Tab-separated table of C-alpha atoms in Angstrom:
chain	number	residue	atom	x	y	z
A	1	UNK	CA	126.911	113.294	105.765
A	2	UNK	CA	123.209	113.721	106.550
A	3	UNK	CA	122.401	113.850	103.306
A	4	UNK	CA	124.545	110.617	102.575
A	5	UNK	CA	122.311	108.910	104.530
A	6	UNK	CA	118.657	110.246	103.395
A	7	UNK	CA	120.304	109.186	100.341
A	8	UNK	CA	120.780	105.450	101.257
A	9	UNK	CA	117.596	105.678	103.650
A	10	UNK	CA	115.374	106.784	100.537
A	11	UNK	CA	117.525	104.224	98.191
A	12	UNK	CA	115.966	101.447	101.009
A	13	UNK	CA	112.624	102.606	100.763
A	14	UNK	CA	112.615	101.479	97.138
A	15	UNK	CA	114.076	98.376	97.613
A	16	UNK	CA	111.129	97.476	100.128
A	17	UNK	CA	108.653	98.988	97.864
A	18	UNK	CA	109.385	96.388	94.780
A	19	UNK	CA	109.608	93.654	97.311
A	20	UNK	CA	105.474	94.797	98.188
A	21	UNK	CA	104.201	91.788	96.900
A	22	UNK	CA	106.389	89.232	98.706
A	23	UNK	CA	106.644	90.828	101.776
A	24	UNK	CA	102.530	91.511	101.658
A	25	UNK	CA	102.527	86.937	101.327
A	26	UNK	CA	104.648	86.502	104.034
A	27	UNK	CA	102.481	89.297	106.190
A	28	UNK	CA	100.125	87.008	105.179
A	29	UNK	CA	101.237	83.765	106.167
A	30	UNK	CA	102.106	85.062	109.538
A	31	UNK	CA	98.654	85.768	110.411
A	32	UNK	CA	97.535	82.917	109.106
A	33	UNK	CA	99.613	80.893	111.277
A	34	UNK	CA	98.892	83.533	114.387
A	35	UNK	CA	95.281	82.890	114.082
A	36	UNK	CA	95.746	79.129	114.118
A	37	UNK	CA	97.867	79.022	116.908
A	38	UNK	CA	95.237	81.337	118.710
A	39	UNK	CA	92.382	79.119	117.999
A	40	UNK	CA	94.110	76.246	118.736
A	41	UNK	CA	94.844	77.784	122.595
A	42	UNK	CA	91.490	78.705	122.303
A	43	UNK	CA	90.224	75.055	121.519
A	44	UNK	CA	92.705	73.634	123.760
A	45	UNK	CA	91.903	75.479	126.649
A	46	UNK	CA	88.150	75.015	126.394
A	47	UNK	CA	89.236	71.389	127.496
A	48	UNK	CA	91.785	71.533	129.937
A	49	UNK	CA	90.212	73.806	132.814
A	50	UNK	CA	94.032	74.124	134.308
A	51	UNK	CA	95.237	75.676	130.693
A	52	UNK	CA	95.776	79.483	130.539
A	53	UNK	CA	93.629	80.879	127.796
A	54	UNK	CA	94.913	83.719	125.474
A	55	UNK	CA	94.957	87.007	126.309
A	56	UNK	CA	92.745	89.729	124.794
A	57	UNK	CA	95.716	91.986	124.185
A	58	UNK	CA	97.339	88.779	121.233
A	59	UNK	CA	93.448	88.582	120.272
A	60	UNK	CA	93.619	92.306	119.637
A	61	UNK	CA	96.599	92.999	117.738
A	62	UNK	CA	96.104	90.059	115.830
A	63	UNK	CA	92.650	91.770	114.610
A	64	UNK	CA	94.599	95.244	114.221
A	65	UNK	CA	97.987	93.261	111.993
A	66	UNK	CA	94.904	91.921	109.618
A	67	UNK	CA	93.183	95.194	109.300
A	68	UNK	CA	96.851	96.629	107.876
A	69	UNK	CA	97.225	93.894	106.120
A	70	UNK	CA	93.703	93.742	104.450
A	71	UNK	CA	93.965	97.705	103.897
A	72	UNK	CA	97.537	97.532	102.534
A	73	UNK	CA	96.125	95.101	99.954
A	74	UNK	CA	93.211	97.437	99.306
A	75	UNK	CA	95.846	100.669	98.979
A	76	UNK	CA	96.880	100.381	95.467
A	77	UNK	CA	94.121	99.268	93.192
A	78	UNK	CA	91.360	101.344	95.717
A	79	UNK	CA	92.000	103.710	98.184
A	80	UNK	CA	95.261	105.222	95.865
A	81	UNK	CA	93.097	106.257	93.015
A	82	UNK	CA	90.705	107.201	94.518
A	83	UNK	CA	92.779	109.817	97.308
A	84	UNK	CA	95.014	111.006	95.034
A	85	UNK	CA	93.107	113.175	92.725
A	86	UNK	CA	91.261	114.688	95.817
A	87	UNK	CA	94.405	115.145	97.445
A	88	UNK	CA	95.897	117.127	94.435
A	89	UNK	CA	92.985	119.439	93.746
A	90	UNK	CA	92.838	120.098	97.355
A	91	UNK	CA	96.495	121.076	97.120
């Protein structure tokens, strides 16, 4: 049974792999719209003294989610040809 289900585990794994591309856009178009609405607060709060400006913590993860983002774009045409040799001839 456990075996069954590293089976269908592993078969998911692919099936999120080929979708890379897509799911790398809409990674994408999530930040973008995180970072507006952050401005935005931002901006908006810069003129209303009585509105509750953003935390650090959203500021901060938002800046971690676009360094994954930026280095999962990097990965394959970059970093992945570059580790991979290394990594075998250190094997």
């Amino acid at each position: 049974m456990a075996l069954s289900l590293a089976g269908l585990s592993f078969a998911g794994a692919a099936l999120i792999a080929g979708m890379r591309g897509w799911l790398t856009g809409l990674a994408i178009v999530v930040l973008m719209a995180g970072w507006v609405l952050h401005w935005r607060r931002l901006r908006m709060c810069r003129r209303e003294a009585s509105c509750r400006r953003p935390s650090r913590v959203a500021a901060g993860l938002l800046v971690v989610a676009t360094v994954l983002v930026l280095l999962s774009l990097a990965w394959q045409p970059f970093i992945e040809p570059w580790a991979l040799p290394r990594l075998a001839a250190g094997l």
